[in-house]
Coordinates of C-alpha atoms in Angstrom, one line a residue:
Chain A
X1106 CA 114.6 76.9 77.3
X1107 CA 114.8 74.8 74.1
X1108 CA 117.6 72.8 73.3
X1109 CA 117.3 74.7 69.5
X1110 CA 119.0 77.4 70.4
X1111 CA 121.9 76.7 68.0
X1112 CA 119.7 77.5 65.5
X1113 CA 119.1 80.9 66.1
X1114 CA 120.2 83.7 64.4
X1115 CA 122.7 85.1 66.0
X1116 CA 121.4 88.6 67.9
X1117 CA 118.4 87.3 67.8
X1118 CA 116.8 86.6 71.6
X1119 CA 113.2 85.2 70.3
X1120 CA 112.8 83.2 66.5
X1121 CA 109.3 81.9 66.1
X1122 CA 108.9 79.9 62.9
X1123 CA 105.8 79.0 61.7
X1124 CA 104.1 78.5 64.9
X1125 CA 100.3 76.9 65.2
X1126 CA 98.4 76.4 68.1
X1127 CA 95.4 74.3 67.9
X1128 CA 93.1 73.5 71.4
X1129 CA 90.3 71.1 71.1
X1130 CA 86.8 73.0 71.4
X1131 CA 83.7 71.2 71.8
X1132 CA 85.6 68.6 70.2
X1133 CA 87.0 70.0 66.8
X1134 CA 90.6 71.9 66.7
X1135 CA 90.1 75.5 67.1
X1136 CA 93.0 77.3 65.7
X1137 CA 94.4 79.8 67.9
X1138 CA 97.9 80.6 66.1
X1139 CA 98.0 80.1 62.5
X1140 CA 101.9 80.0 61.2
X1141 CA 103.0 82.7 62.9
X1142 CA 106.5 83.8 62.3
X1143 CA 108.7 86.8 64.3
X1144 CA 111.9 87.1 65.2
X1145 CA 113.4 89.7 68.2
X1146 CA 116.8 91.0 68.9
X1147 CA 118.1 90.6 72.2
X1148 CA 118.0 93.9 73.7
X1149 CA 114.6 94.6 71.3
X1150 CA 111.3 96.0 73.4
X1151 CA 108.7 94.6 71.0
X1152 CA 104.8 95.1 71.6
X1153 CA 101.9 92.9 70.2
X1154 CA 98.5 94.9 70.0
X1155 CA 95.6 93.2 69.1
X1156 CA 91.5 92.1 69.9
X1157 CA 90.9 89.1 72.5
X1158 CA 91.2 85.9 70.8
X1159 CA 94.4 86.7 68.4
X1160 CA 96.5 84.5 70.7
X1161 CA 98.6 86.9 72.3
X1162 CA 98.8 85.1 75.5
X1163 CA 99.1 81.8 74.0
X1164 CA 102.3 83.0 72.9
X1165 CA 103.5 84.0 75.5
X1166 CA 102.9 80.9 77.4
X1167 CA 104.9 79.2 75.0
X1168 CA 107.5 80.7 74.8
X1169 CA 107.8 80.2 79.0
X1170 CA 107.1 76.8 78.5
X1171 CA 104.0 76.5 80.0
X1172 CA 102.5 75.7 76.6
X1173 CA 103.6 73.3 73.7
X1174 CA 103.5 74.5 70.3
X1175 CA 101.4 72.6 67.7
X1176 CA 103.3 72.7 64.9
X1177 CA 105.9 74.9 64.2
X1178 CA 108.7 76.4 66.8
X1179 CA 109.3 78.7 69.3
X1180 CA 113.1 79.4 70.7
X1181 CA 114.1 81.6 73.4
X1182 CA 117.7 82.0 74.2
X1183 CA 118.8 82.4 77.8
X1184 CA 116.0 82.5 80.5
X1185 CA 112.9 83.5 80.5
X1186 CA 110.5 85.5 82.7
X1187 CA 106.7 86.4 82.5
X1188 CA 104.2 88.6 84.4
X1189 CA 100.3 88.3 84.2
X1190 CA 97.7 91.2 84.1
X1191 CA 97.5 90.4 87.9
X1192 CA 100.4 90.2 90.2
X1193 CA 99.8 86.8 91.4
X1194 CA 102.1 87.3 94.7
X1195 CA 101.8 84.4 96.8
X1196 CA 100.0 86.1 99.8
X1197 CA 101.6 84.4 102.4
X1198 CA 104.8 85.8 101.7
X1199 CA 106.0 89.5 102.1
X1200 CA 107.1 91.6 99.3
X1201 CA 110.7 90.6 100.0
X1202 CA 109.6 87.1 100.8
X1203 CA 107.9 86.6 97.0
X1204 CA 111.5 88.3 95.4
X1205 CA 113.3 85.7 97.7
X1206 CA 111.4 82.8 96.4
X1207 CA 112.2 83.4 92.8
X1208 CA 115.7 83.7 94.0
X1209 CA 115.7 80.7 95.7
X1210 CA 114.3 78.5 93.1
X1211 CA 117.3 80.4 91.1
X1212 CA 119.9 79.0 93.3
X1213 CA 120.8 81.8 95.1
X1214 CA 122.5 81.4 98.8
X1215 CA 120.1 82.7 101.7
X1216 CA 123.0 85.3 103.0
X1217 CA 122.5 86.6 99.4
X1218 CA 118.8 86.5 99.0
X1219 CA 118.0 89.1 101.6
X1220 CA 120.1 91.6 100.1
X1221 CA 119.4 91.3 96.8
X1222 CA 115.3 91.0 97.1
X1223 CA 115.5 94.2 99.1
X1224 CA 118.0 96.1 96.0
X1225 CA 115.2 95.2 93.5
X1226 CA 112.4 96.2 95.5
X1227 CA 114.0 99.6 95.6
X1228 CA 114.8 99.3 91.9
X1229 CA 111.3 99.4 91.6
X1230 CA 110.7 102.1 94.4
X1231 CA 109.5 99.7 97.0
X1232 CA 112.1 100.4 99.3
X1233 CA 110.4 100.8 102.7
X1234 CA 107.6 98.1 101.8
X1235 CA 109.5 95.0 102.1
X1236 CA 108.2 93.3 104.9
X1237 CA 104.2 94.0 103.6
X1238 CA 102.3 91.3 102.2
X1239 CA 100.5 91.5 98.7
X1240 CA 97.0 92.7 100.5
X1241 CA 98.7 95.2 102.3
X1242 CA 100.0 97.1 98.9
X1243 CA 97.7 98.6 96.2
X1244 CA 97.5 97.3 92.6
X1245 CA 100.2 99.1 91.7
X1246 CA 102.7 98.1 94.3
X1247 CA 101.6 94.8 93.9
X1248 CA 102.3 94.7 90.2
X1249 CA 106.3 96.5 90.7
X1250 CA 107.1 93.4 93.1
X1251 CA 105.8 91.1 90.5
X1252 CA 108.6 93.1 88.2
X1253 CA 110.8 93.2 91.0
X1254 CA 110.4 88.9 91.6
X1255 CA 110.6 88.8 87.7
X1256 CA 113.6 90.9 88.0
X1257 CA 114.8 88.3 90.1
X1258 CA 114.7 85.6 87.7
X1259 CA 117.3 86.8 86.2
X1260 CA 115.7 86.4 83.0
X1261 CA 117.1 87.2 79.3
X1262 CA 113.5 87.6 78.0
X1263 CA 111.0 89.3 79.7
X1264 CA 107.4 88.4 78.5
X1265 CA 104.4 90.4 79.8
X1266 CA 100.9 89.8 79.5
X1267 CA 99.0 92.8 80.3
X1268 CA 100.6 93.2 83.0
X1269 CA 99.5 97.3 83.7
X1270 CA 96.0 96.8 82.2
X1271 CA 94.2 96.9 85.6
X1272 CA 95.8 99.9 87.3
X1273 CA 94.7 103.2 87.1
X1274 CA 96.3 105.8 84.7
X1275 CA 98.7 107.0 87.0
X1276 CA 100.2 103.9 88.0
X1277 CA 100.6 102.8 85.1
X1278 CA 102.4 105.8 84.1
X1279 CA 104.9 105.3 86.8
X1280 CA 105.4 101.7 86.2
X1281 CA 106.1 103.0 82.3
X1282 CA 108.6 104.8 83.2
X1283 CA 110.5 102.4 85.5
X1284 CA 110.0 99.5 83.0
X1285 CA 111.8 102.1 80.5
X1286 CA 114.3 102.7 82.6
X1287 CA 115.0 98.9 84.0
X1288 CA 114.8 97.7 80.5
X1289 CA 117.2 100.6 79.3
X1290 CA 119.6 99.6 81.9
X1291 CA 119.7 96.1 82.0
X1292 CA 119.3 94.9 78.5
X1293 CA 116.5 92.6 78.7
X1294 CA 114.3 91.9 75.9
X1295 CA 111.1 92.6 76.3
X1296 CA 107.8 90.8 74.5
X1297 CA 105.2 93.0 75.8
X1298 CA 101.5 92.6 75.2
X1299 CA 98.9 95.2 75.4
X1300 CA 95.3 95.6 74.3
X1301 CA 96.0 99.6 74.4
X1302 CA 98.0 100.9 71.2
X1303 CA 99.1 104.0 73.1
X1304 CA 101.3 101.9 75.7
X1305 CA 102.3 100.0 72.8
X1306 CA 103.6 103.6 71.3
X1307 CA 105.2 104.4 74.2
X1308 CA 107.0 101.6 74.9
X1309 CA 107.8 99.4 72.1
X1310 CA 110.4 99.8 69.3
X1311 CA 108.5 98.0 67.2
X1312 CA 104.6 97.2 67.4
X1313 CA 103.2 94.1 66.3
X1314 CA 99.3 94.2 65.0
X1315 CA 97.6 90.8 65.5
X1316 CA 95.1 89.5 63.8
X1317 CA 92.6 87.4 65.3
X1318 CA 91.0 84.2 65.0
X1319 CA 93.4 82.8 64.3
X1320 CA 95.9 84.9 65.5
X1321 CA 98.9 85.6 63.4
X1322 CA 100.9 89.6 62.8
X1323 CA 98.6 91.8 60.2
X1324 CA 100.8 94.2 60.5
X1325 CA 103.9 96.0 61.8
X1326 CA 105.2 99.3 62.6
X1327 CA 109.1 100.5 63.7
X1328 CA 108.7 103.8 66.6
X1329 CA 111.7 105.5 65.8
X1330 CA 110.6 108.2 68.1
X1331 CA 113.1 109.3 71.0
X1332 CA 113.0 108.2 74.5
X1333 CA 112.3 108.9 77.1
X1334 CA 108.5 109.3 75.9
X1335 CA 105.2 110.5 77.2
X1336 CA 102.0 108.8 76.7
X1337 CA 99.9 111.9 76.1
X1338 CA 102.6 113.0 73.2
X1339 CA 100.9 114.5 69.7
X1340 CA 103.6 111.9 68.0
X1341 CA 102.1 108.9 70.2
X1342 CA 98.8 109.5 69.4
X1343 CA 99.2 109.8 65.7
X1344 CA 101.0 106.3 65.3
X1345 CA 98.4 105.4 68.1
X1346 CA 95.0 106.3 65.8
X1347 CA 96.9 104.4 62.9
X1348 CA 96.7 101.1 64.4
X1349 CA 93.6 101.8 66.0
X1350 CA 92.4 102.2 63.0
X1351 CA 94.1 98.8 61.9
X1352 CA 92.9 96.8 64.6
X1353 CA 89.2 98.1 63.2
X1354 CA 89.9 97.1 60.2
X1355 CA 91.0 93.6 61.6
X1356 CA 87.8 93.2 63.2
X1357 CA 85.9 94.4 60.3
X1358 CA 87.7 92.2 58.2
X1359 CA 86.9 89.4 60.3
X1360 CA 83.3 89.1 59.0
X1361 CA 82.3 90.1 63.3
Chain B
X22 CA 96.6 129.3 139.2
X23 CA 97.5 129.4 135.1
X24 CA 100.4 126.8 135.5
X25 CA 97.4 124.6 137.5
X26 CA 95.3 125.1 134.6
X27 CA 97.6 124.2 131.9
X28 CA 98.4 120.9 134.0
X29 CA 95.4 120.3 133.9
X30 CA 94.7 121.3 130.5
X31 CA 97.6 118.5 129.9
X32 CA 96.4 115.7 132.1
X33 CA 93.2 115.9 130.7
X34 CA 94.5 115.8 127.3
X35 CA 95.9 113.0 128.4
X36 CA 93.4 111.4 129.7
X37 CA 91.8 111.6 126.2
X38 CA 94.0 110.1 124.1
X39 CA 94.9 107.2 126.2
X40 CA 90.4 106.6 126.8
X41 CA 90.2 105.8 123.2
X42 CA 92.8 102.9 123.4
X43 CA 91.6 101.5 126.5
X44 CA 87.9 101.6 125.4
X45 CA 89.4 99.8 122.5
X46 CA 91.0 97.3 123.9
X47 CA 88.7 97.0 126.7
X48 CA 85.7 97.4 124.2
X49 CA 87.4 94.7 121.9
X50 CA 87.7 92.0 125.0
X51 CA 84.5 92.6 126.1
X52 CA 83.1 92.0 122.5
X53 CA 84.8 88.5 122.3
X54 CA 83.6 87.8 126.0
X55 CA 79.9 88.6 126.6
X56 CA 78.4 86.1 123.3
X57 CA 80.0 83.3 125.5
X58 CA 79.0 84.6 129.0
X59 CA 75.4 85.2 128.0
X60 CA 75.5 81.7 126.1
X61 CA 76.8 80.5 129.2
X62 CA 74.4 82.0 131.7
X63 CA 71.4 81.3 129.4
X64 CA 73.0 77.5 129.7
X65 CA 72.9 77.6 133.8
X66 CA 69.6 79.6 133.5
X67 CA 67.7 76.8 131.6
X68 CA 69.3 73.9 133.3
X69 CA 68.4 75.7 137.2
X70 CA 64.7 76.6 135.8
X71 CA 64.4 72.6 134.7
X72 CA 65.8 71.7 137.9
X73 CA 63.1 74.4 139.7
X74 CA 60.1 73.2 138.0
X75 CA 60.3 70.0 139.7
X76 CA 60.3 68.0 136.6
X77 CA 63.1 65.1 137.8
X78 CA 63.5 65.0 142.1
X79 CA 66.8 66.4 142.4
X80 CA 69.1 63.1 142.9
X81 CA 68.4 62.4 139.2
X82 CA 69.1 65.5 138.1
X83 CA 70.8 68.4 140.4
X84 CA 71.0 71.9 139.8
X85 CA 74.1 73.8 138.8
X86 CA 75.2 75.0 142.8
X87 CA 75.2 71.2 143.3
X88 CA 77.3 70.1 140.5
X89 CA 80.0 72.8 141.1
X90 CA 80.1 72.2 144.4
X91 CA 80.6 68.8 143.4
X92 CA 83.2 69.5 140.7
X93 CA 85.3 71.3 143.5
X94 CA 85.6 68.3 145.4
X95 CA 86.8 66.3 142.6
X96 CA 89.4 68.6 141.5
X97 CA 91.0 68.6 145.3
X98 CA 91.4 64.8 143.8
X99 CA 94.1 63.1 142.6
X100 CA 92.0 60.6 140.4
X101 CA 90.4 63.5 138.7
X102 CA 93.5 64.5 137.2
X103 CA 94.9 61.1 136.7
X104 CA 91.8 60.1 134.3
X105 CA 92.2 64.2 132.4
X106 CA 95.5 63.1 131.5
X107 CA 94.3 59.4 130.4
X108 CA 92.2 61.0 127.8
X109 CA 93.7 63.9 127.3
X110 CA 97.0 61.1 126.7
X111 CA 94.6 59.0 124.3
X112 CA 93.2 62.4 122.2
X113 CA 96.5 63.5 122.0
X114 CA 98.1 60.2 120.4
X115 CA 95.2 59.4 118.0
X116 CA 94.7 62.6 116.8
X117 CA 98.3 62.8 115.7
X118 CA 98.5 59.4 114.2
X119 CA 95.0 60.7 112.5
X120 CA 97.1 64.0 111.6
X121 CA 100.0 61.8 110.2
X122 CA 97.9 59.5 108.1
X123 CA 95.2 61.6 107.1
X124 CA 97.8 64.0 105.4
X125 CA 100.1 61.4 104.0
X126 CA 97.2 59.7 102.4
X127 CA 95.3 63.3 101.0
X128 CA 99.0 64.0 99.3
X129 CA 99.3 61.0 97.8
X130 CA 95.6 60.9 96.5
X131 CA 95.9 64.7 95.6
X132 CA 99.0 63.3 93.3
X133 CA 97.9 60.4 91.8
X134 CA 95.6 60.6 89.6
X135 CA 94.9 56.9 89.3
X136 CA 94.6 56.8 93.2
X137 CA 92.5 59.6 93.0
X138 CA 89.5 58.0 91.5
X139 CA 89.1 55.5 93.8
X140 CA 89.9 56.4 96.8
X141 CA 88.8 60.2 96.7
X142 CA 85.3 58.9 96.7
X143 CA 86.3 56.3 99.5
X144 CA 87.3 59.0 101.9
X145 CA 83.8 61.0 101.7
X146 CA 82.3 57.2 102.0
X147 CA 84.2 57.0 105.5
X148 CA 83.5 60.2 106.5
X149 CA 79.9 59.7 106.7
X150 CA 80.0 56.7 108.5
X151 CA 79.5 57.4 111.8
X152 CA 82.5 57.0 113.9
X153 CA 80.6 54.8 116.6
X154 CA 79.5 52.3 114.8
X155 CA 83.1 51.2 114.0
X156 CA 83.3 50.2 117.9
X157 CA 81.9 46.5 118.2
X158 CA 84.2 45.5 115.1
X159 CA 86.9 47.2 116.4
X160 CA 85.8 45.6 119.8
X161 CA 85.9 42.2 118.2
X162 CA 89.6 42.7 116.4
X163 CA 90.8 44.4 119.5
X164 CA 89.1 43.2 122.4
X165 CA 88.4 46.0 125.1
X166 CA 91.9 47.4 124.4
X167 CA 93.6 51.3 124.0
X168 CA 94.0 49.5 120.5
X169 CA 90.6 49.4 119.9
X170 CA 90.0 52.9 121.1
X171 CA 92.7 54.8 118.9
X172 CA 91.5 52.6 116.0
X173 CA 88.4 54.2 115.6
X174 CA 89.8 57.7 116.6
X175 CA 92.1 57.6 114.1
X176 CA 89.7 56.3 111.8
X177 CA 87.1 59.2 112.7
X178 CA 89.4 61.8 112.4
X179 CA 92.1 60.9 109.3
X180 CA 89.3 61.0 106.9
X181 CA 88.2 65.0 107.5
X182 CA 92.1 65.8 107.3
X183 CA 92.8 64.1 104.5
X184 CA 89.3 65.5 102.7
X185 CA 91.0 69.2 104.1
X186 CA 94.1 69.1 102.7
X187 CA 93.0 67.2 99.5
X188 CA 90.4 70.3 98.5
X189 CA 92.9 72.6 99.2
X190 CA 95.9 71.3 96.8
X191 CA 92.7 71.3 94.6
X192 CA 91.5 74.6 95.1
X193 CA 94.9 76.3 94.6
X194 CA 94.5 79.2 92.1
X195 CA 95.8 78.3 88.8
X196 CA 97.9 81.3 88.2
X197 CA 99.8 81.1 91.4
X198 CA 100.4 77.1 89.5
X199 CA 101.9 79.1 86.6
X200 CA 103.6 81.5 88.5
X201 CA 105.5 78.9 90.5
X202 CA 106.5 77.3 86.7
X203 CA 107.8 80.1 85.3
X204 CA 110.0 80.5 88.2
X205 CA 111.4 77.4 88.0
X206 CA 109.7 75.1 90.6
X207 CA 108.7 71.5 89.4
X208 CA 107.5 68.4 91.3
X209 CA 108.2 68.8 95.1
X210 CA 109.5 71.8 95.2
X211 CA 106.1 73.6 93.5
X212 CA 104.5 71.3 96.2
X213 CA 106.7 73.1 99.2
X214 CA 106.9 76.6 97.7
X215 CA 103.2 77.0 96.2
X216 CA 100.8 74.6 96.7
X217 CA 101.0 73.1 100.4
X218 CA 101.6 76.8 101.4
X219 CA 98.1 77.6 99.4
X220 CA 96.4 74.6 101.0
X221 CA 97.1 75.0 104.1
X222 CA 93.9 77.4 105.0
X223 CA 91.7 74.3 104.0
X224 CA 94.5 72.1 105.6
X225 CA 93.6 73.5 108.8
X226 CA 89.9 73.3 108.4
X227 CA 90.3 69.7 107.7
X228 CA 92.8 69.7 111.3
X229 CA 89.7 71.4 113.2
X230 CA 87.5 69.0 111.8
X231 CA 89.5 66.0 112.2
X232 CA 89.7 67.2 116.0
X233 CA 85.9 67.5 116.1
X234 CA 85.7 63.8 115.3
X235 CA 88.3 62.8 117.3
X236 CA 87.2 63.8 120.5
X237 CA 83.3 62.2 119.5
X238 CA 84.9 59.3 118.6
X239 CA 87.2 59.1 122.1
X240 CA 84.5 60.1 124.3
X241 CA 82.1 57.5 123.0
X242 CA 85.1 54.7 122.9
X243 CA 86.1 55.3 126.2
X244 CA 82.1 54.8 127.4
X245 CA 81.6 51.9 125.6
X246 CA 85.0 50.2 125.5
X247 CA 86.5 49.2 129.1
X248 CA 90.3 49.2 129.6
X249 CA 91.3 48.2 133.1
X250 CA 93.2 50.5 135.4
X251 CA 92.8 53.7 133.4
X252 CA 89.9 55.8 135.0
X253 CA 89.6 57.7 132.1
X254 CA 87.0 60.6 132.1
X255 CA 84.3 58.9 129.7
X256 CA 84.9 55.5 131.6
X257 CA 84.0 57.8 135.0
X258 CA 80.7 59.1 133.2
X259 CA 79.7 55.9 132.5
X260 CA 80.5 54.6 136.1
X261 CA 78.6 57.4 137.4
X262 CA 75.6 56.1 135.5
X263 CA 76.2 53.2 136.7
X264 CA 76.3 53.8 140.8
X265 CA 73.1 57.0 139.4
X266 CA 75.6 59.5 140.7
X267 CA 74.0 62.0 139.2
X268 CA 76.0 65.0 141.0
X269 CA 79.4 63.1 139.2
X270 CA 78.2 62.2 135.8
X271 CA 77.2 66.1 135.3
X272 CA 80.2 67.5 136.9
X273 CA 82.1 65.1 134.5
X274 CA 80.2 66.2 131.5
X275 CA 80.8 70.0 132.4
X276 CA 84.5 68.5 132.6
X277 CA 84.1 67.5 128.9
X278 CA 82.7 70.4 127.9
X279 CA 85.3 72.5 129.0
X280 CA 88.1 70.6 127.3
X281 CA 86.1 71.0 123.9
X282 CA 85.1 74.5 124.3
X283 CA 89.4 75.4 125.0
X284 CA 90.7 73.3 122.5
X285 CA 88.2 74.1 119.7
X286 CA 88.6 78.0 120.8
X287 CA 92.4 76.7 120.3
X288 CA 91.8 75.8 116.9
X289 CA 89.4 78.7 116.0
X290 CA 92.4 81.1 116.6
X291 CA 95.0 79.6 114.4
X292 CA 92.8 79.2 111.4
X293 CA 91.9 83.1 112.0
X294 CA 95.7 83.9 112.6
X295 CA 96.4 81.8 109.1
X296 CA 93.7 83.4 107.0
X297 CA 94.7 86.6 108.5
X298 CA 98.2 86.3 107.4
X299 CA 97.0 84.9 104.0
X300 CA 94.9 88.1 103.5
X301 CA 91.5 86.0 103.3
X302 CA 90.2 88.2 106.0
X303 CA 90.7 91.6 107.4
X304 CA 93.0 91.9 110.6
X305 CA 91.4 93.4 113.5
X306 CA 92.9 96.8 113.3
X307 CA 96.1 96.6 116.0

């Protein structure tokens, strides 16, 4: 994305270094990142847990580019990808249509396009549903072609901004699973963020705690625990309660 | 006897899956038919007790037998068709050049911000002028020409397409915006892939519109503005006033009124077929 990217550490997929974000509100600079600094490793599946207002998604729109830094920086090497909390599928295209798009815009020759939209859709067990469109598939299936069409992108980095947060348990649990495994597989680095510490358990090899107003990492905990995992595991919910319990303090702390 | 009974067991079975589908079908026909034939008889109905109740004698204002009867005649004519297709020619070629114009100029204004500001407002100005009162100044640049005629077409129509397409590209969700970004489409491409495609619902609002004020505008040009040697169907209304051939002028209006009624049931179906496809609205189940 940047032209910076020289500059990275070598390994490392995301370097953020002393990032601010300041939007105008009711005309004085409200400070929404405050010098925040992080680094991942290409290959990394990081989480970021933490209350509304801690800038979560600001950061991710910056490092697509659909925000400018402040002050500070923000490299990504290679290309990058992000998913919302809802699928926005374009609704006049099928499933397959909204993968082809992405591939499209990618460069990709139209012979190709077919064939690979419908291998992805099947990576994400959606073979079968290719020619529905988005209000013909349930949350769920909605939100595996939007990893399917992110898929697509090709992408290096992977951000995702809630993306699970509106489906119900089950779902989600599936889509854990075949994030784990796509991510496992493919090597992508993943900047995943979540308002739930479990899912941040489960799938992150390292958990960010933000704090908020302004947002910036309070704290930050390694999960060295095996994989596959399962959500409802004893060892998930014990790392879980302890940054529940930060994320109280946080809110505590902030004087709320 | 038992193999009888199992036949019949069979063909009535039959018979009772294959009801369902044609009470469906036929039920679903009938539902989109009877609004308009009871809108239509209650049309005839009024129109034959007006004529009944003696309130005009009847050369001033004949009853519906009449009128058909006199409608039949005038389609075993040649001229009939010859001044169909003079108007029909006329909607036709305004209403694109209205199409043409209309959406180049909502794009443009839709892009340009600076362009925007004044001429966004200029467009709902011209759409509420009506389109009539454009006629004696387009009279007096044009003389009694087809010029004048597809001036003011154009100019009744272009506006409401231009207003349709330019609230759609406004009205286009924000996160499909973002979306197309992040997968790499800037400038004309987002505009092709993502935000014509999400306009075009209110695109084709603005088209039905546009046609609305198209045909107003065409029917009152061709009364008021008088191009030799094209009989066209508002310049034989106005003749029929003119000779008080009632019998003609109503047969002609029913003529009018037919061409409306198709072309705006036309129009009604593709918008449903778009938002249908779009997911705006549920598909009647297949």
């Amino acid at each position: 994305m940047s032209s910076q990217v020289i500059e990275l550490a070598p390994g490392n997929s995301i370097n953020v270094l002393a990032l601010t974000k300041a939007f105008p509100h009711r005309g004085r600079p409200l400070l929404a990142i405050d010098g925040l600094s992080l680094q991942v490793k290409r290959g990394e599946f990081v989480c970021i847990v933490g209350a509304s207002g801690s800038g979560k998604s600001t950061l991710l729109s910056i490092l697509a580019g659909l925000d400018r830094p402040t002050n500070g920086r923000a490299d990504v090497k290679g290309h990058v990808s992000l998913m919302f909390q809802e699928a926005a599928l374009l609704p006049w295209l099928t499933a397959a249509g909204n993968v082809e798009l992405a591939l499209e815009l990618r460069g990709v020759s139209r012979p190709n396009r077919t064939r690979i939209a419908h291998d992805l859709l099947r990576r994400v067990h959606l073979g079968g549903f290719e020619s529905r469109r988005p209000h013909e598939l349930s949350g769920g299936m909605r939100q595996r072609v939007a990893l399917a069409r992110a898929l697509a992108q090709d992408a290096d980095v992977l951000l995702m901004d809630e993306p699970f947060a509106s489906l119900d348990a089950i779902s989600r649990d599936l889509l854990h699973e075949e994030l784990e495994r796509i991510w496992a597989q493919s090597g992508l680095t993943v900047l995943f963020v979540t308002h739930n510490p479990r899912e941040a358990v489960r799938l992150g090899d390292r958990v960010l705690v933000f704090a908020s107003r302004p947002g910036r990492i309070a704290h930050e905990i390694q999960i060295d625990l095996q994989r596959p995992r399962t959500l409802d595991s004893p060892d998930i919910a014990v790392i879980a309660r302890r940054i529940t319990d930060h994320l109280k303090q946080e809110m505590r702390g902030d004087g709320s | 006897m038992a193999a009888e009974l199992v036949l019949a067991a069979e063909t009535s079975e039959r018979v009772e899956f294959a009801a369902p589908k044609l009470r469906t079908w036929g039920g679903r026909m009938w539902a989109w038919l009877w609004p308009k034939l009871v809108a239509v008889a209650l049309m005839l109905g009024t129109w034959q007790l007006v004529v009944l109740s003696g309130w005009r004698p009847d050369y001033v204002l004949p009853g519906p037998a009449t009128v058909f009867g006199r409608l039949a005649t005038d389609l075993s004519h040649a001229d009939f068709y010859v001044g169909v297709g003079v108007t029909l020619r006329r909607a036709l070629t305004g209403y694109l050049m209205a199409v043409a114009i209309g959406a180049s100029v909502g794009i443009v204004v839709a892009q340009v911000k600076v362009v925007r500001r004044a001429v966004g407002s200029a467009i709902l100005g011209l759409q509420s002028m009506p389109s009539i009162a454009w006629f004696p100044l387009a009279i007096l640049l044009f003389q009694q020409s087809e010029t004048a005629i597809a001036s003011v077409v154009v100019l009744g129509a272009a506006p409401a397409i231009a207003a349709g397409l330019l609230n759609g590209v406004d009205h286009v969700q924000p996160l499909l915006i973002r979306v197309g970004r992040v997968m790499g489409a800037r400038g004309p491409a987002l505009y092709r892939h993502v935000i014509l495609p999400a306009a075009l619902p209110s695109f084709i609002g603005g088209l039905k519109q546009g046609w609305a004020f198209a045909w107003r505008s065409l029917m009152a040009g061709e009364i008021i503005v008088i191009v030799a040697n094209s009989a066209s169907i508002g310049q034989q209304l106005q003749f029929a006033k003119d000779l008080a051939d009632a019998e003609q002028l109503l047969a002609i209006m029913v003529v009018i009124f037919v061409i409306g009624v198709v072309i705006d049931t036309l129009f009604g179906a593709l918008d449903r077929a778009v938002r249908v496809r779009w997911g705006l609205i549920e598909a009647a189940e297949q």
